[in-house]
Short mmCIF file of C-alpha atoms in Angstrom, two decimals:
data_model
loop_
_atom_site.label_atom_id
_atom_site.label_comp_id
_atom_site.label_asym_id
_atom_site.label_seq_id
_atom_site.Cartn_x
_atom_site.Cartn_y
_atom_site.Cartn_z
CA UNK A 22 11.74 -29.65 19.43
CA UNK A 23 10.39 -28.53 15.89
CA UNK A 24 11.78 -26.49 13.10
CA UNK A 25 9.89 -23.24 13.96
CA UNK A 26 12.17 -20.71 14.67
CA UNK A 27 13.74 -19.90 17.99
CA UNK A 28 14.05 -16.53 19.74
CA UNK A 29 16.25 -15.38 22.57
CA UNK A 30 16.66 -12.75 25.00
CA UNK A 31 19.55 -11.57 22.36
CA UNK A 32 16.87 -11.26 19.26
CA UNK A 33 13.68 -11.27 20.79
CA UNK A 34 12.99 -7.37 19.96
CA UNK A 35 14.53 -7.42 16.77
CA UNK A 36 12.22 -10.86 15.86
CA UNK A 37 9.05 -10.37 17.50
CA UNK A 38 8.73 -6.69 18.28
CA UNK A 39 10.26 -5.15 15.29
CA UNK A 40 8.49 -7.91 12.97
CA UNK A 41 6.42 -6.48 9.65
CA UNK A 42 4.00 -8.59 10.34
CA UNK A 43 2.04 -9.92 13.31
CA UNK A 44 3.95 -12.48 15.54
CA UNK A 45 2.77 -15.65 17.57
CA UNK A 46 5.56 -16.65 20.40
CA UNK A 47 5.07 -19.96 21.90
CA UNK A 48 6.84 -20.01 25.39
CA UNK A 49 7.56 -23.47 26.00
CA UNK A 50 10.18 -25.70 28.06
CA UNK A 51 11.04 -28.76 27.78
CA UNK A 52 10.09 -30.39 30.80
CA UNK A 53 6.48 -29.20 29.46
CA UNK A 54 4.38 -32.08 28.38
CA UNK A 55 1.62 -29.62 26.58
CA UNK A 56 4.22 -27.89 25.47
CA UNK A 57 5.29 -30.66 22.87
CA UNK A 58 1.40 -31.77 22.20
CA UNK A 59 0.73 -27.76 20.53
CA UNK A 60 4.68 -27.98 18.41
CA UNK A 61 2.89 -30.04 15.55
CA UNK A 62 -0.33 -27.47 15.29
CA UNK A 63 1.90 -24.56 15.61
CA UNK A 64 3.94 -25.80 12.59
CA UNK A 65 0.83 -26.41 10.70
CA UNK A 66 -0.61 -22.96 11.34
CA UNK A 67 3.20 -21.34 10.41
CA UNK A 68 3.13 -23.09 7.36
CA UNK A 69 -0.24 -22.18 6.49
CA UNK A 70 -0.61 -18.41 7.24
CA UNK A 71 3.27 -17.72 6.51
CA UNK A 72 2.38 -15.13 4.29
CA UNK A 73 0.43 -13.37 7.25
CA UNK A 74 1.83 -14.36 10.49
CA UNK A 75 5.36 -15.67 11.70
CA UNK A 76 5.41 -17.87 14.13
CA UNK A 77 8.37 -18.41 16.92
CA UNK A 78 8.67 -20.16 19.94
CA UNK A 79 11.11 -19.13 22.75
CA UNK A 80 12.48 -21.49 26.03
CA UNK A 81 11.29 -19.89 29.08
CA UNK A 82 13.87 -21.58 31.13
CA UNK A 83 16.48 -20.53 28.71
CA UNK A 84 14.82 -16.76 28.44
CA UNK A 85 13.68 -16.10 32.11
CA UNK A 86 13.64 -12.13 31.71
CA UNK A 87 11.48 -12.03 28.39
CA UNK A 88 9.20 -14.64 30.09
CA UNK A 89 9.63 -12.35 33.52
CA UNK A 90 8.70 -8.90 31.19
CA UNK A 91 5.66 -10.50 29.81
CA UNK A 92 4.44 -12.32 33.27
CA UNK A 93 4.40 -15.67 31.88
CA UNK A 94 3.35 -17.92 35.03
CA UNK A 95 2.35 -21.27 33.18
CA UNK A 96 3.11 -23.22 30.06
CA UNK A 97 2.47 -23.13 27.13
CA UNK A 98 2.25 -19.34 26.90
CA UNK A 99 0.88 -18.25 23.68
CA UNK A 100 1.42 -14.20 22.78
CA UNK A 101 0.42 -12.78 19.66
CA UNK A 102 2.64 -8.91 18.99
CA UNK A 103 1.71 -6.88 16.28
CA UNK A 104 3.36 -3.20 15.58
CA UNK A 105 5.72 -4.23 19.14
CA UNK A 106 2.55 -4.77 21.02
CA UNK A 107 0.94 -7.81 22.47
CA UNK A 108 -2.21 -7.89 21.39
CA UNK A 109 -3.56 -11.26 22.59
CA UNK A 110 -2.49 -14.45 24.72
CA UNK A 111 -3.44 -17.36 25.69
CA UNK A 112 -1.98 -20.02 28.39
CA UNK A 113 -2.43 -23.65 27.54
CA UNK A 114 -2.77 -26.12 24.68
CA UNK A 115 -6.12 -26.13 22.34
CA UNK A 116 -6.92 -27.77 19.10
CA UNK A 117 -5.58 -26.34 15.73
CA UNK A 118 -9.55 -24.64 15.01
CA UNK A 119 -10.02 -23.33 18.23
CA UNK A 120 -6.58 -21.67 18.30
CA UNK A 121 -7.02 -20.13 14.46
CA UNK A 122 -10.52 -18.68 15.12
CA UNK A 123 -8.90 -17.07 18.44
CA UNK A 124 -6.04 -15.81 16.58
CA UNK A 125 -8.26 -14.44 13.72
CA UNK A 126 -10.39 -12.65 16.29
CA UNK A 127 -7.47 -11.30 17.71
CA UNK A 128 -6.41 -10.00 14.50
CA UNK A 129 -9.04 -8.30 13.01
CA UNK A 130 -9.49 -6.39 16.36
CA UNK A 131 -6.08 -5.47 15.69
CA UNK A 132 -6.40 -3.88 12.30
#
């Protein structure tokens, strides 16, 4: 799907919850057109913000326990974790500028 790092049930807690910096998780599925639509935006954000933010993807169909844990009901769902806590989430694809504004706002309130 992309060169974004994938996480799964085996490494989610370590990679996402144990991270030193904020982690944006893209909950997606192969059958979801908007999930594929948002990938280029997430890849750009991952590259542009790599010093301050990690971006990973989690296939919801292949990792149902994590999707269930965070009550993911629609795809794509983006969730931002910081210091092991969920601090922000949004459902659906959105333009890059809007997503960056929402991420920046969430990170400002989390500090």
